[in-house]
Tab-separated table of C-alpha atoms in Angstrom:
chain	number	residue	atom	x	y	z
A	1	UNK	CA	0.145	0.126	-0.029
A	2	UNK	CA	1.526	3.643	-1.276
A	3	UNK	CA	2.543	5.951	1.768
A	4	UNK	CA	0.979	9.573	1.303
A	5	UNK	CA	4.337	10.726	0.482
A	6	UNK	CA	4.459	7.974	-2.629
A	7	UNK	CA	0.526	9.224	-3.161
A	8	UNK	CA	1.594	12.865	-3.710
A	9	UNK	CA	4.234	11.641	-6.148
A	10	UNK	CA	2.615	9.393	-8.161
A	11	UNK	CA	-0.090	12.424	-8.676
A	12	UNK	CA	1.631	14.962	-9.707
A	13	UNK	CA	1.012	16.675	-6.343
A	14	UNK	CA	4.971	16.881	-5.416
A	15	UNK	CA	5.764	18.713	-8.688
A	16	UNK	CA	2.765	20.863	-8.468
A	17	UNK	CA	3.735	22.067	-5.230
A	18	UNK	CA	7.529	22.357	-6.370
A	19	UNK	CA	6.213	24.361	-9.053
A	20	UNK	CA	4.097	26.875	-6.802
A	21	UNK	CA	7.020	27.628	-4.681
A	22	UNK	CA	9.184	28.265	-7.512
A	23	UNK	CA	6.709	30.970	-9.017
A	24	UNK	CA	6.746	32.721	-4.728
A	25	UNK	CA	10.524	33.390	-5.090
A	26	UNK	CA	9.724	35.645	-8.489
A	27	UNK	CA	8.396	38.155	-5.645
A	28	UNK	CA	11.912	39.110	-4.637
A	29	UNK	CA	12.561	40.477	-8.582
A	30	UNK	CA	9.506	42.061	-8.482
A	31	UNK	CA	10.129	44.094	-4.566
A	32	UNK	CA	9.506	47.921	-5.112
A	33	UNK	CA	13.439	49.001	-4.325
A	34	UNK	CA	14.660	46.752	-7.205
A	35	UNK	CA	15.299	48.421	-10.592
A	36	UNK	CA	12.367	48.829	-13.234
A	37	UNK	CA	14.252	48.272	-16.532
A	38	UNK	CA	13.739	45.492	-18.790
A	39	UNK	CA	17.482	44.157	-18.785
A	40	UNK	CA	17.370	44.180	-14.887
A	41	UNK	CA	14.153	42.331	-14.567
A	42	UNK	CA	15.393	39.865	-17.386
A	43	UNK	CA	18.682	38.913	-15.594
A	44	UNK	CA	16.362	39.082	-11.956
A	45	UNK	CA	14.197	36.101	-13.720
A	46	UNK	CA	17.150	34.683	-15.434
A	47	UNK	CA	18.931	34.591	-12.091
A	48	UNK	CA	15.992	32.408	-10.245
A	49	UNK	CA	16.394	30.133	-13.499
A	50	UNK	CA	20.292	29.750	-12.299
A	51	UNK	CA	19.609	29.595	-8.646
A	52	UNK	CA	16.951	26.602	-9.904
A	53	UNK	CA	19.901	24.433	-11.389
A	54	UNK	CA	22.222	24.964	-8.674
A	55	UNK	CA	19.263	23.878	-6.196
A	56	UNK	CA	18.947	20.831	-8.367
A	57	UNK	CA	22.589	19.697	-8.273
A	58	UNK	CA	23.078	20.678	-4.492
A	59	UNK	CA	19.344	19.160	-2.840
A	60	UNK	CA	19.226	16.230	-5.754
A	61	UNK	CA	21.513	14.916	-8.193
A	62	UNK	CA	24.787	15.626	-5.635
A	63	UNK	CA	22.386	15.638	-2.420
A	64	UNK	CA	23.561	11.835	-0.877
A	65	UNK	CA	25.938	12.532	1.563
A	66	UNK	CA	26.993	9.029	1.873
A	67	UNK	CA	28.010	9.028	-1.798
A	68	UNK	CA	29.319	12.610	-2.273
A	69	UNK	CA	30.807	14.497	-5.076
A	70	UNK	CA	31.991	17.804	-6.252
A	71	UNK	CA	29.675	20.117	-8.143
A	72	UNK	CA	30.037	23.800	-8.809
A	73	UNK	CA	28.009	26.016	-6.778
A	74	UNK	CA	29.026	29.200	-8.891
A	75	UNK	CA	30.583	29.464	-12.196
A	76	UNK	CA	29.806	31.240	-15.384
A	77	UNK	CA	26.345	31.081	-15.760
A	78	UNK	CA	25.216	30.153	-12.521
A	79	UNK	CA	25.896	32.871	-9.971
A	80	UNK	CA	25.505	33.635	-5.840
A	81	UNK	CA	26.253	36.514	-4.292
A	82	UNK	CA	29.025	38.408	-5.568
A	83	UNK	CA	30.503	35.602	-6.983
A	84	UNK	CA	34.317	35.545	-7.122
A	85	UNK	CA	35.243	35.542	-10.950
A	86	UNK	CA	38.677	34.875	-10.258
A	87	UNK	CA	37.615	31.818	-8.383
A	88	UNK	CA	37.050	28.319	-9.462
A	89	UNK	CA	34.453	27.156	-6.615
A	90	UNK	CA	33.479	23.419	-5.466
A	91	UNK	CA	30.890	22.065	-3.335
A	92	UNK	CA	29.960	18.746	-1.755
A	93	UNK	CA	27.459	17.751	0.488
A	94	UNK	CA	28.244	15.714	3.426
A	95	UNK	CA	26.872	14.807	6.857
A	96	UNK	CA	28.911	15.550	9.795
A	97	UNK	CA	28.212	11.910	11.500
A	98	UNK	CA	30.518	10.371	8.454
A	99	UNK	CA	34.058	10.788	8.071
A	100	UNK	CA	35.533	11.452	4.779
A	101	UNK	CA	38.880	11.656	2.813
A	102	UNK	CA	39.338	14.393	0.016
A	103	UNK	CA	42.478	13.644	-2.008
A	104	UNK	CA	44.042	15.541	-4.726
A	105	UNK	CA	46.807	17.657	-6.651
A	106	UNK	CA	47.763	21.234	-5.408
A	107	UNK	CA	48.440	22.292	-9.289
A	108	UNK	CA	49.714	26.024	-8.969
A	109	UNK	CA	46.174	27.791	-8.240
A	110	UNK	CA	47.541	31.257	-6.230
A	111	UNK	CA	44.938	30.063	-3.653
A	112	UNK	CA	43.131	26.897	-2.353
A	113	UNK	CA	41.078	26.634	0.699
A	114	UNK	CA	38.751	24.161	2.290
A	115	UNK	CA	36.095	24.761	4.413
A	116	UNK	CA	33.314	22.938	6.295
A	117	UNK	CA	29.754	24.629	6.907
A	118	UNK	CA	26.245	24.139	8.490
A	119	UNK	CA	22.997	25.227	7.313
A	120	UNK	CA	21.875	26.257	4.219
A	121	UNK	CA	19.952	29.263	2.003
A	122	UNK	CA	17.153	26.752	2.148
A	123	UNK	CA	16.419	26.938	5.837
A	124	UNK	CA	18.222	29.214	8.055
A	125	UNK	CA	19.824	31.667	5.465
A	126	UNK	CA	23.263	30.891	7.043
A	127	UNK	CA	25.910	28.732	5.906
A	128	UNK	CA	28.267	28.968	9.178
A	129	UNK	CA	31.786	27.705	9.261
A	130	UNK	CA	32.360	24.196	11.375
A	131	UNK	CA	36.018	24.054	10.063
A	132	UNK	CA	38.773	25.398	7.891
A	133	UNK	CA	41.899	24.290	5.945
A	134	UNK	CA	44.454	26.850	4.181
A	135	UNK	CA	46.702	24.758	1.592
A	136	UNK	CA	49.359	27.010	2.897
A	137	UNK	CA	48.791	25.209	5.837
A	138	UNK	CA	48.986	21.602	4.430
A	139	UNK	CA	51.355	18.984	4.420
A	140	UNK	CA	51.583	18.700	0.395
A	141	UNK	CA	53.890	16.125	-1.434
A	142	UNK	CA	56.527	17.055	-3.534
A	143	UNK	CA	54.272	15.536	-6.697
A	144	UNK	CA	51.658	17.677	-5.188
A	145	UNK	CA	49.636	15.254	-3.809
A	146	UNK	CA	47.844	15.649	-0.731
A	147	UNK	CA	45.255	14.351	1.404
A	148	UNK	CA	42.716	15.482	3.983
A	149	UNK	CA	40.768	13.865	6.704
A	150	UNK	CA	37.079	15.667	7.233
A	151	UNK	CA	36.210	14.152	11.071
A	152	UNK	CA	34.793	15.236	14.169
A	153	UNK	CA	37.424	13.900	15.925
A	154	UNK	CA	41.022	15.521	15.823
A	155	UNK	CA	43.658	14.284	13.464
A	156	UNK	CA	47.109	14.409	12.055
A	157	UNK	CA	48.266	16.381	9.453
A	158	UNK	CA	45.895	17.826	6.975
A	159	UNK	CA	42.171	17.703	9.021
A	160	UNK	CA	39.161	19.837	8.241
A	161	UNK	CA	36.872	19.875	11.764
A	162	UNK	CA	32.899	18.604	11.487
A	163	UNK	CA	30.462	19.117	13.563
A	164	UNK	CA	27.549	16.742	13.934
A	165	UNK	CA	25.762	19.231	12.083
A	166	UNK	CA	28.267	20.084	9.442
A	167	UNK	CA	26.299	19.191	5.683
A	168	UNK	CA	29.019	21.179	3.068
A	169	UNK	CA	32.424	21.111	1.942
A	170	UNK	CA	33.555	24.512	-0.089
A	171	UNK	CA	36.774	24.210	-1.730
A	172	UNK	CA	37.949	27.774	-2.913
A	173	UNK	CA	40.276	28.315	-5.822
A	174	UNK	CA	41.333	31.740	-6.697
A	175	UNK	CA	43.781	32.499	-9.486
A	176	UNK	CA	45.622	35.581	-10.455
A	177	UNK	CA	45.921	34.524	-14.222
A	178	UNK	CA	43.554	31.548	-14.834
A	179	UNK	CA	45.629	31.420	-18.598
A	180	UNK	CA	48.778	30.866	-16.814
A	181	UNK	CA	47.427	28.698	-13.523
A	182	UNK	CA	46.816	24.967	-13.051
A	183	UNK	CA	43.858	24.202	-11.078
A	184	UNK	CA	43.623	21.902	-8.270
A	185	UNK	CA	42.055	18.540	-8.740
A	186	UNK	CA	40.160	17.043	-6.016
A	187	UNK	CA	37.815	14.178	-5.254
A	188	UNK	CA	35.956	13.413	-2.223
A	189	UNK	CA	34.744	9.907	-0.901
A	190	UNK	CA	33.283	8.478	2.406
A	191	UNK	CA	36.279	6.684	5.107
A	192	UNK	CA	33.696	3.648	5.217
A	193	UNK	CA	33.205	2.171	1.856
A	194	UNK	CA	29.855	1.559	0.697
A	195	UNK	CA	28.156	-0.495	-2.258
A	196	UNK	CA	26.136	1.640	-4.230
A	197	UNK	CA	23.672	4.260	-3.733
A	198	UNK	CA	19.778	3.228	-2.828
A	199	UNK	CA	17.182	3.841	-5.921
A	200	UNK	CA	16.020	7.272	-5.850
A	201	UNK	CA	12.716	6.495	-3.213
A	202	UNK	CA	9.403	9.329	-3.486
A	203	UNK	CA	10.413	10.597	0.010
A	204	UNK	CA	13.945	11.336	-1.403
A	205	UNK	CA	12.489	13.538	-4.973
A	206	UNK	CA	9.661	14.945	-2.546
A	207	UNK	CA	12.456	16.412	-0.016
A	208	UNK	CA	14.977	17.316	-2.453
A	209	UNK	CA	11.947	19.605	-4.371
A	210	UNK	CA	11.246	21.276	-1.464
A	211	UNK	CA	14.844	21.925	-0.269
A	212	UNK	CA	15.459	23.122	-3.897
A	213	UNK	CA	12.254	25.947	-3.921
A	214	UNK	CA	13.350	26.609	-0.410
A	215	UNK	CA	16.998	27.422	-1.523
A	216	UNK	CA	15.774	29.562	-4.629
A	217	UNK	CA	13.439	31.898	-2.694
A	218	UNK	CA	15.711	31.564	0.194
A	219	UNK	CA	18.981	32.814	-1.922
A	220	UNK	CA	16.526	35.441	-3.918
A	221	UNK	CA	15.756	36.872	-0.723
A	222	UNK	CA	18.715	36.994	1.060
A	223	UNK	CA	21.055	38.769	-0.984
A	224	UNK	CA	17.725	41.094	-2.718
A	225	UNK	CA	18.296	41.974	1.102
A	226	UNK	CA	21.741	42.574	0.782
A	227	UNK	CA	21.153	44.496	-2.278
A	228	UNK	CA	18.877	46.865	-0.679
A	229	UNK	CA	20.928	47.763	2.243
A	230	UNK	CA	23.303	49.035	-0.358
A	231	UNK	CA	21.303	51.931	-1.201
A	232	UNK	CA	22.582	53.689	1.961
A	233	UNK	CA	25.687	54.267	0.452
A	234	UNK	CA	25.520	54.118	-3.461
A	235	UNK	CA	28.276	54.711	-5.169
A	236	UNK	CA	30.561	54.353	-2.027
A	237	UNK	CA	32.439	51.658	-1.007
A	238	UNK	CA	32.317	51.096	2.937
A	239	UNK	CA	33.682	47.683	4.743
A	240	UNK	CA	30.953	44.926	4.923
A	241	UNK	CA	29.351	43.968	7.848
A	242	UNK	CA	32.232	41.089	8.374
A	243	UNK	CA	30.414	39.065	11.160
A	244	UNK	CA	27.485	38.698	8.295
A	245	UNK	CA	29.616	37.592	5.941
A	246	UNK	CA	31.143	34.926	7.421
A	247	UNK	CA	27.722	33.849	8.899
A	248	UNK	CA	26.594	33.159	5.080
A	249	UNK	CA	29.457	30.926	3.760
A	250	UNK	CA	32.416	33.702	3.290
A	251	UNK	CA	36.116	32.642	3.549
A	252	UNK	CA	37.746	33.879	6.898
A	253	UNK	CA	41.105	34.875	5.105
A	254	UNK	CA	38.664	37.454	3.506
A	255	UNK	CA	37.874	40.967	4.240
A	256	UNK	CA	34.674	42.333	1.766
A	257	UNK	CA	33.616	45.639	0.769
A	258	UNK	CA	30.071	45.474	-0.940
A	259	UNK	CA	28.132	48.124	-2.331
A	260	UNK	CA	25.176	49.821	-4.942
A	261	UNK	CA	26.505	51.615	-8.067
A	262	UNK	CA	24.481	53.812	-10.294
A	263	UNK	CA	25.778	55.853	-13.212
A	264	UNK	CA	23.877	58.074	-15.954
A	265	UNK	CA	25.056	57.792	-19.168
A	266	UNK	CA	27.370	60.855	-18.822
A	267	UNK	CA	29.175	59.861	-15.384
A	268	UNK	CA	31.844	57.763	-14.450
A	269	UNK	CA	32.590	56.251	-11.340
A	270	UNK	CA	36.178	57.041	-9.806
A	271	UNK	CA	37.679	54.066	-7.062
A	272	UNK	CA	40.764	54.949	-5.690
A	273	UNK	CA	42.820	52.150	-3.314
A	274	UNK	CA	45.450	54.649	-1.870
A	275	UNK	CA	47.829	51.326	-1.303
A	276	UNK	CA	47.959	47.889	-1.832
A	277	UNK	CA	48.112	46.526	1.712
A	278	UNK	CA	50.660	43.165	2.283
A	279	UNK	CA	48.374	40.208	1.111
A	280	UNK	CA	47.752	37.287	-0.710
A	281	UNK	CA	45.489	38.043	-3.429
A	282	UNK	CA	43.245	41.332	-3.798
A	283	UNK	CA	40.442	41.789	-6.408
A	284	UNK	CA	37.535	44.185	-7.508
A	285	UNK	CA	34.480	43.389	-9.334
A	286	UNK	CA	31.382	44.630	-10.999
A	287	UNK	CA	27.798	42.596	-9.893
A	288	UNK	CA	24.533	43.302	-11.540
A	289	UNK	CA	21.844	44.499	-9.300
A	290	UNK	CA	21.173	40.686	-8.243
A	291	UNK	CA	24.773	40.449	-6.919
A	292	UNK	CA	25.904	38.279	-9.956
A	293	UNK	CA	29.648	39.165	-11.360
A	294	UNK	CA	28.972	40.609	-14.809
A	295	UNK	CA	29.831	38.314	-17.767
A	296	UNK	CA	33.733	38.073	-17.332
A	297	UNK	CA	33.851	35.731	-20.315
A	298	UNK	CA	33.240	38.774	-22.406
A	299	UNK	CA	33.211	41.840	-20.752
A	300	UNK	CA	36.316	43.667	-18.155
A	301	UNK	CA	34.420	43.892	-15.287
A	302	UNK	CA	37.060	43.183	-12.411
A	303	UNK	CA	40.815	43.596	-11.769
A	304	UNK	CA	43.047	41.768	-9.696
A	305	UNK	CA	46.715	41.811	-8.397
A	306	UNK	CA	47.600	40.388	-11.635
A	307	UNK	CA	45.675	42.570	-13.983
A	308	UNK	CA	45.497	46.005	-12.598
A	309	UNK	CA	47.968	48.412	-13.244
A	310	UNK	CA	49.529	50.423	-9.910
A	311	UNK	CA	50.717	53.620	-10.012
A	312	UNK	CA	54.647	54.936	-8.797
A	313	UNK	CA	53.150	55.653	-5.791
A	314	UNK	CA	51.360	52.418	-5.265
A	315	UNK	CA	47.594	53.205	-5.737
A	316	UNK	CA	45.118	52.049	-8.063
A	317	UNK	CA	42.669	53.837	-9.749
A	318	UNK	CA	39.999	52.182	-11.137
A	319	UNK	CA	37.220	53.207	-13.763
A	320	UNK	CA	33.813	52.376	-14.303
A	321	UNK	CA	32.221	53.903	-17.077
A	322	UNK	CA	29.634	53.063	-19.866
A	323	UNK	CA	32.672	54.406	-22.479
A	324	UNK	CA	35.824	53.145	-22.881
A	325	UNK	CA	38.203	56.322	-21.613
A	326	UNK	CA	41.249	54.532	-22.210
A	327	UNK	CA	42.652	54.144	-18.965
A	328	UNK	CA	44.055	50.963	-18.009
A	329	UNK	CA	42.444	50.064	-15.807
A	330	UNK	CA	38.717	50.705	-16.983
A	331	UNK	CA	36.352	48.320	-15.828
A	332	UNK	CA	32.709	47.815	-18.129
A	333	UNK	CA	29.452	48.618	-16.969
A	334	UNK	CA	28.466	46.119	-19.923
A	335	UNK	CA	25.223	47.933	-20.995
A	336	UNK	CA	24.140	48.465	-17.322
A	337	UNK	CA	23.003	51.792	-15.320
A	338	UNK	CA	23.440	50.154	-11.906
A	339	UNK	CA	24.142	47.558	-10.043
A	340	UNK	CA	26.454	46.324	-6.853
A	341	UNK	CA	30.067	45.807	-6.151
A	342	UNK	CA	32.878	44.271	-4.405
A	343	UNK	CA	36.244	44.850	-3.449
A	344	UNK	CA	38.152	41.709	-1.161
A	345	UNK	CA	41.388	41.752	0.590
A	346	UNK	CA	42.969	38.317	0.828
A	347	UNK	CA	45.158	37.058	3.842
A	348	UNK	CA	45.444	41.298	4.204
A	349	UNK	CA	48.131	42.364	7.143
A	350	UNK	CA	46.079	45.832	7.511
A	351	UNK	CA	42.611	47.172	5.723
A	352	UNK	CA	42.955	50.026	3.394
A	353	UNK	CA	39.495	51.614	2.729
A	354	UNK	CA	39.051	52.641	-1.013
A	355	UNK	CA	37.817	55.895	-1.822
A	356	UNK	CA	35.385	56.903	-4.461
A	357	UNK	CA	33.886	59.686	-6.258
A	358	UNK	CA	31.218	60.294	-9.060
A	359	UNK	CA	32.276	62.757	-11.989
A	360	UNK	CA	30.936	63.927	-15.390
A	361	UNK	CA	32.604	61.599	-17.756
A	362	UNK	CA	33.932	64.164	-20.269
A	363	UNK	CA	34.819	66.618	-17.737
A	364	UNK	CA	37.023	63.780	-16.029
A	365	UNK	CA	38.306	62.326	-19.474
A	366	UNK	CA	39.374	66.370	-20.403
A	367	UNK	CA	41.311	66.528	-17.261
A	368	UNK	CA	43.056	63.044	-17.362
A	369	UNK	CA	44.391	63.835	-20.913
A	370	UNK	CA	45.778	67.380	-20.034
A	371	UNK	CA	47.283	65.776	-17.157
């Protein structure tokens, strides 16, 4: 005799409920403070479809912590929370009650870290860290190979601490220059091997659909709240609430700056970094309103320590404008009149706050050419 859950799946009620939940997520795109242009709304609804793709990978295809595998929760065509254009992100679903082995090849990527987390945007809106390991602190073989244990019990060697509620492992790889660096290759498995996964059940499907719909709505709501809060300092770039950034999955080695930008056709935003602190990495990126990095495959929307030109006095001047001013550190709006932006200092010994100014494009260009 079928259970109630099985009947919901057989009848299609579980699917209908899933579709109804997804419809509700559209309200985040229609919030009164969000920009009302065809581009911003089109990107907003595309954003929801991207969250849906990520959510299905996270909660259906790669959801079994007994048989984990890595997938990418942010990439060129699916983005969350000011995704770093210089990053390669990987995620695996885990269960803190189990032990895991991560094995891999270090590669030559500039920065590599492993962070265990608990929570989720589909539940409490947080992704709190339970354990963290920086590759700079790891024991790695001469051939570049390494092995990491994930467990609640302290281990010798490379170890990431788990708590009973730990449910995800996030791997961050940060490039100075993607064309010149080799990413790390990693795999994950249970420390105690099992045979094969169980077949898909009605209960697992219903849970996956519910979690996915909640993930889409919860993620859209969280970062719409963030974008709304940035309106208080449009075109400035203050330091973010670091505790808040950490509570939603931020890297503990990073100091974040977030804000909103808005420019008329005849305006430009000048962002000046008075100096670059001693740090392992830094970058500045331009996003759309939904905190998705603009399409870095085809537009120059970010700069880092490798790509930015530094002045003789150690400062960096960045120009965001609709048209090319011929400046070496020009960032493109890529057809947008507004959006969000993010600056990161990674492993910095001090915090250096940026200075910003909105100028008339033509006047600034004339002054720059005559300087």
